[in-house]
Each structure stands twice: as C-alpha cells, then as structure tokens.
PDB file of C-alpha atoms in Angstrom:
ATOM      1  CA  MET A   1      56.498  16.761  36.975  1.00  0.00           C
ATOM      2  CA  SER A   2      57.993  18.948  34.292  1.00  0.00           C
ATOM      3  CA  SER A   3      60.388  20.931  36.391  1.00  0.00           C
ATOM      4  CA  PRO A   4      63.035  19.836  38.517  1.00  0.00           C
ATOM      5  CA  ASN A   5      63.004  20.454  42.346  1.00  0.00           C
ATOM      6  CA  LEU A   6      65.359  23.106  43.504  1.00  0.00           C
ATOM      7  CA  ALA A   7      67.141  23.852  46.744  1.00  0.00           C
ATOM      8  CA  GLU A   8      68.313  27.307  47.788  1.00  0.00           C
ATOM      9  CA  LEU A   9      71.402  27.502  49.797  1.00  0.00           C
ATOM     10  CA  ASN A  10      72.028  30.979  51.561  1.00  0.00           C
ATOM     11  CA  CYS A  11      75.051  31.957  53.533  1.00  0.00           C
ATOM     12  CA  PRO A  12      74.186  34.122  56.682  1.00  0.00           C
ATOM     13  CA  SER A  13      77.734  35.703  56.646  1.00  0.00           C
ATOM     14  CA  CYS A  14      78.068  37.096  53.115  1.00  0.00           C
ATOM     15  CA  ARG A  15      74.519  36.746  51.869  1.00  0.00           C
ATOM     16  CA  HIS A  16      75.697  34.412  49.095  1.00  0.00           C
ATOM     17  CA  THR A  17      72.738  32.383  47.550  1.00  0.00           C
ATOM     18  CA  GLU A  18      73.357  29.172  45.493  1.00  0.00           C
ATOM     19  CA  ILE A  19      70.455  27.437  43.761  1.00  0.00           C
ATOM     20  CA  LEU A  20      70.888  23.802  43.251  1.00  0.00           C
ATOM     21  CA  ALA A  21      68.935  21.247  41.263  1.00  0.00           C
ATOM     22  CA  ILE A  22      69.365  17.558  41.974  1.00  0.00           C
ATOM     23  CA  GLY A  23      72.680  17.307  40.291  1.00  0.00           C
ATOM     24  CA  GLY A  24      74.173  20.075  42.587  1.00  0.00           C
ATOM     25  CA  VAL A  25      72.669  18.481  45.593  1.00  0.00           C
ATOM     26  CA  VAL A  26      74.173  15.108  44.855  1.00  0.00           C
ATOM     27  CA  ARG A  27      77.634  16.802  44.178  1.00  0.00           C
ATOM     28  CA  ARG A  28      77.485  18.714  47.587  1.00  0.00           C
ATOM     29  CA  LEU A  29      76.586  15.525  49.459  1.00  0.00           C
ATOM     30  CA  THR A  30      78.968  13.509  47.775  1.00  0.00           C
ATOM     31  CA  SER A  31      81.765  15.979  48.623  1.00  0.00           C
ATOM     32  CA  LEU A  32      80.644  15.535  52.297  1.00  0.00           C
ATOM     33  CA  GLY A  33      80.883  11.749  51.955  1.00  0.00           C
ATOM     34  CA  MET A  34      77.195  11.393  52.787  1.00  0.00           C
ATOM     35  CA  LEU A  35      76.289   9.871  49.428  1.00  0.00           C
ATOM     36  CA  ARG A  36      77.699   7.246  47.277  1.00  0.00           C
ATOM     37  CA  ARG A  37      77.610   7.276  43.528  1.00  0.00           C
ATOM     38  CA  ASN A  38      74.006   6.445  43.259  1.00  0.00           C
ATOM     39  CA  HIS A  39      72.146   8.391  40.370  1.00  0.00           C
ATOM     40  CA  ASP A  40      68.816   6.817  41.406  1.00  0.00           C
ATOM     41  CA  VAL A  41      68.231   8.801  44.682  1.00  0.00           C
ATOM     42  CA  GLU A  42      64.756  10.246  45.179  1.00  0.00           C
ATOM     43  CA  TRP A  43      64.481  14.056  45.817  1.00  0.00           C
ATOM     44  CA  ASP A  44      62.837  13.435  49.193  1.00  0.00           C
ATOM     45  CA  VAL A  45      66.006  11.490  50.438  1.00  0.00           C
ATOM     46  CA  LEU A  46      68.254  14.069  48.968  1.00  0.00           C
ATOM     47  CA  TRP A  47      66.245  16.831  50.798  1.00  0.00           C
ATOM     48  CA  GLU A  48      66.441  15.228  54.132  1.00  0.00           C
ATOM     49  CA  LEU A  49      70.196  14.499  53.879  1.00  0.00           C
ATOM     50  CA  LEU A  50      70.773  18.103  52.736  1.00  0.00           C
ATOM     51  CA  LYS A  51      68.675  19.398  55.705  1.00  0.00           C
ATOM     52  CA  SER A  52      70.760  17.195  58.103  1.00  0.00           C
ATOM     53  CA  SER A  53      74.067  18.288  56.612  1.00  0.00           C
ATOM     54  CA  LEU A  54      73.647  22.062  56.756  1.00  0.00           C
ATOM     55  CA  GLY A  55      75.969  22.759  59.631  1.00  0.00           C
ATOM     56  CA  ASN A  56      78.765  21.018  57.671  1.00  0.00           C
ATOM     57  CA  LEU A  57      78.188  22.738  54.317  1.00  0.00           C
ATOM     58  CA  LYS A  58      80.542  25.573  53.418  1.00  0.00           C
ATOM     59  CA  CYS A  59      79.742  28.741  51.446  1.00  0.00           C
ATOM     60  CA  THR A  60      81.368  28.618  47.998  1.00  0.00           C
ATOM     61  CA  ALA A  61      81.927  32.511  48.324  1.00  0.00           C
ATOM     62  CA  CYS A  62      83.526  33.109  51.705  1.00  0.00           C
ATOM     63  CA  ASN A  63      83.855  29.446  53.177  1.00  0.00           C
ATOM     64  CA  HIS A  64      81.703  29.982  56.104  1.00  0.00           C
ATOM     65  CA  SER A  65      80.205  26.947  57.662  1.00  0.00           C
ATOM     66  CA  GLY A  66      76.476  26.564  58.447  1.00  0.00           C
ATOM     67  CA  LEU A  67      74.327  27.448  55.577  1.00  0.00           C
ATOM     68  CA  THR A  68      70.540  28.024  55.678  1.00  0.00           C
ATOM     69  CA  LEU A  69      68.018  26.233  53.267  1.00  0.00           C
ATOM     70  CA  SER A  70      64.873  27.057  51.435  1.00  0.00           C
ATOM     71  CA  VAL A  71      63.089  25.310  48.873  1.00  0.00           C
ATOM     72  CA  GLY A  72      62.035  25.985  45.323  1.00  0.00           C
ATOM     73  CA  ASP A  73      59.310  23.306  44.536  1.00  0.00           C
ATOM     74  CA  LYS A  74      59.292  23.955  40.919  1.00  0.00           C
ATOM     75  CA  LEU A  75      61.153  26.233  38.473  1.00  0.00           C
ATOM     76  CA  ASP A  76      58.973  29.454  38.098  1.00  0.00           C
ATOM     77  CA  ASP A  77      57.728  28.533  34.741  1.00  0.00           C
ATOM     78  CA  GLU A  78      55.178  31.341  34.613  1.00  0.00           C
ATOM     79  CA  ALA A  79      58.002  33.850  34.848  1.00  0.00           C
ATOM     80  CA  TRP A  80      59.636  32.450  31.752  1.00  0.00           C
ATOM     81  CA  GLY A  81      56.367  32.486  29.890  1.00  0.00           C
ATOM     82  CA  ALA A  82      55.652  28.755  30.226  1.00  0.00           C
ATOM     83  CA  PRO A  83      51.918  27.963  30.814  1.00  0.00           C
ATOM     84  CA  ARG A  84      50.447  27.064  34.305  1.00  0.00           C
ATOM     85  CA  HIS A  85      50.022  23.412  34.733  1.00  0.00           C
ATOM     86  CA  CYS A  86      46.852  21.856  36.292  1.00  0.00           C
ATOM     87  CA  ASP A  87      46.991  20.728  39.964  1.00  0.00           C
ATOM     88  CA  GLY A  88      44.819  17.621  39.101  1.00  0.00           C
ATOM     89  CA  CYS A  89      46.387  16.138  36.010  1.00  0.00           C
ATOM     90  CA  ASP A  90      49.477  18.197  35.484  1.00  0.00           C
ATOM     91  CA  ARG A  91      48.650  19.115  31.989  1.00  0.00           C
ATOM     92  CA  PRO A  92      48.977  22.776  30.715  1.00  0.00           C
ATOM     93  CA  ILE A  93      45.909  24.882  31.422  1.00  0.00           C
ATOM     94  CA  ASP A  94      44.424  26.639  28.344  1.00  0.00           C
ATOM     95  CA  PRO A  95      45.880  30.294  28.163  1.00  0.00           C
ATOM     96  CA  GLU A  96      42.293  31.632  27.251  1.00  0.00           C
ATOM     97  CA  ARG A  97      41.094  30.221  30.600  1.00  0.00           C
ATOM     98  CA  LEU A  98      43.953  31.736  32.334  1.00  0.00           C
ATOM     99  CA  ASN A  99      43.114  35.169  30.772  1.00  0.00           C
ATOM    100  CA  VAL A 100      39.478  34.871  32.003  1.00  0.00           C
ATOM    101  CA  LEU A 101      40.385  33.351  35.490  1.00  0.00           C
ATOM    102  CA  PRO A 102      43.928  34.283  36.262  1.00  0.00           C
ATOM    103  CA  ASP A 103      44.050  32.608  39.704  1.00  0.00           C
ATOM    104  CA  VAL A 104      42.694  29.274  38.511  1.00  0.00           C
ATOM    105  CA  ARG A 105      44.698  26.144  39.432  1.00  0.00           C
ATOM    106  CA  LEU A 106      42.545  23.356  37.530  1.00  0.00           C
ATOM    107  CA  CYS A 107      42.058  22.890  33.937  1.00  0.00           C
ATOM    108  CA  SER A 108      38.473  22.869  32.679  1.00  0.00           C
ATOM    109  CA  THR A 109      38.217  18.993  32.631  1.00  0.00           C
ATOM    110  CA  CYS A 110      39.329  18.627  36.101  1.00  0.00           C
ATOM    111  CA  GLN A 111      37.231  21.557  37.278  1.00  0.00           C
ATOM    112  CA  GLN A 112      34.320  19.972  35.666  1.00  0.00           C
ATOM    113  CA  ARG A 113      34.891  16.617  37.554  1.00  0.00           C
ATOM    114  CA  ASN A 114      35.462  18.462  40.781  1.00  0.00           C
ATOM    115  CA  GLU A 115      32.079  20.214  40.337  1.00  0.00           C
ATOM    116  CA  GLN A 116      30.307  16.894  39.683  1.00  0.00           C
ATOM    117  CA  GLY A 117      31.875  15.245  42.651  1.00  0.00           C
ATOM    118  CA  ASP A 118      33.966  12.733  40.911  1.00  0.00           C
ATOM    119  CA  THR A 119      36.957  11.803  42.939  1.00  0.00           C
ATOM    120  CA  PRO A 120      40.141  10.538  41.372  1.00  0.00           C
ATOM    121  CA  GLN A 121      40.409   6.889  41.565  1.00  0.00           C
ATOM    122  CA  GLU A 122      42.971   5.445  43.871  1.00  0.00           C
ATOM    123  CA  GLU A 123      45.727   3.011  42.713  1.00  0.00           C
ATOM    124  CA  PRO A 124      44.533  -0.657  42.872  1.00  0.00           C
ATOM    125  CA  GLU A 125      45.948  -2.644  45.899  1.00  0.00           C
ATOM    126  CA  PHE A 126      47.291  -6.093  45.153  1.00  0.00           C
ATOM    127  CA  CYS A 127      47.961  -8.927  47.483  1.00  0.00           C
ATOM    128  CA  GLN A 128      51.593  -9.545  48.336  1.00  0.00           C
ATOM    129  CA  ARG A 129      51.078 -13.291  48.491  1.00  0.00           C
ATOM    130  CA  CYS A 130      49.250 -14.098  45.534  1.00  0.00           C
ATOM    131  CA  GLY A 131      48.968 -10.913  43.383  1.00  0.00           C
ATOM    132  CA  ALA A 132      45.148 -10.867  43.302  1.00  0.00           C
ATOM    133  CA  LEU A 133      43.233  -7.627  43.577  1.00  0.00           C
ATOM    134  CA  LEU A 134      42.390  -6.748  47.108  1.00  0.00           C
ATOM    135  CA  LEU A 135      38.807  -5.831  48.208  1.00  0.00           C
ATOM    136  CA  LEU A 136      37.792  -3.487  50.744  1.00  0.00           C
ATOM    137  CA  LYS A 137      35.609  -5.335  53.203  1.00  0.00           C
ATOM    138  CA  PRO A 138      34.196  -4.616  56.802  1.00  0.00           C
ATOM    139  CA  SER A 139      36.242  -6.194  59.423  1.00  0.00           C
ATOM    140  CA  ARG A 140      34.679  -8.886  61.615  1.00  0.00           C
ATOM    141  CA  GLY A 141      35.302  -7.593  64.986  1.00  0.00           C
ATOM    142  CA  PRO A 142      32.971  -6.083  67.449  1.00  0.00           C
ATOM    143  CA  GLY A 143      32.353  -2.677  67.962  1.00  0.00           C
ATOM    144  CA  ILE A 144      32.810   0.121  65.463  1.00  0.00           C
ATOM    145  CA  THR A 145      32.640  -1.063  61.797  1.00  0.00           C
ATOM    146  CA  ARG A 146      36.306  -0.615  60.248  1.00  0.00           C
ATOM    147  CA  TYR A 147      37.142  -1.604  56.798  1.00  0.00           C
ATOM    148  CA  GLU A 148      40.277  -3.358  55.670  1.00  0.00           C
ATOM    149  CA  TYR A 149      41.736  -4.702  52.425  1.00  0.00           C
ATOM    150  CA  ARG A 150      41.311  -8.496  51.970  1.00  0.00           C
ATOM    151  CA  CYS A 151      42.406 -10.809  49.469  1.00  0.00           C
ATOM    152  CA  PRO A 152      39.535 -13.040  48.018  1.00  0.00           C
ATOM    153  CA  GLU A 153      41.840 -15.644  46.806  1.00  0.00           C
ATOM    154  CA  CYS A 154      44.135 -16.450  49.787  1.00  0.00           C
ATOM    155  CA  GLY A 155      42.490 -14.534  52.533  1.00  0.00           C
ATOM    156  CA  ALA A 156      45.573 -12.394  53.502  1.00  0.00           C
ATOM    157  CA  ARG A 157      45.071  -8.967  55.067  1.00  0.00           C
TER     158      ARG A 157
END
C-alpha cells in the first residue's frame, strides 16, 4: 500500500480531533503500557489494541477520558492531486481513463482480465512437513465430494 493507515480519535467533550498514523498509535499505546518497544507490530494488531483502550485514552486538549474512534483507511490521495490506484493491482490508474470514467476502480488491464473471466491466481500452498507443493484433491470420505489440499510427497493434509 502506498499510504499509511490512519486512526482518528475524537473527544466527545471538547470535540477535539487527533489523527494518528502508525507512529502516533504506537506512542499512545506505549504510554498506556499496552505495547512494548516493538516496531514491527502490524496495523491490525494496533487497531484492535487501540479499540480496546478507548476508555483509558485521554484527550490531549481537555484531558477527558473516553475517546471515540474512526478509521481513515488511506490518506485521501485524490484530494492532494495524487492519482487513484487500481483495486486489483494497486498501480495508478491512467488519468485519461479517469477523465472518461470518473468512478472507475480498476485499471484497463485489470478490467480486461475481469471481463474475460480471469480470476487472480491464489498463492500456492506448501507442505509444512516436507515443503512440496500441495495439490487440491477430492476427499475420500462418503457423501458430498469435498476438496482438500494434500501433499503428493508425504501424504500430509
């Protein structure tokens, strides 16, 4: 992703708003003792910790406890003149395409693939025992046919 995730803390008392990127969220959670000095924390973990600590967070303007939270998934790049990114491949969409189709969410390449019925390839699954590529095969049980990944080398599921 080209833009960082954002969290918006709002004070119900004084209506103060604070927009935090990952660094600000880490700073706030560290000050509450909910996070140690680990700089490799994923956004999803930070988001859940921030949601669970809203009652303990204090407003920086009026010191009121109990803030509310809203999310800004990405910076509003379009408001700053940056091109819109494709939902399929995350590359910038051609500005001429956006002039003709202002609400388009896919680049021309991804749109063509979508119209032809090509689905994106899934990441290959590998066996945890031997590292061989897993194959999708029908299960051997009775009843409805179910599919499961199996290792052709060691037979693990």
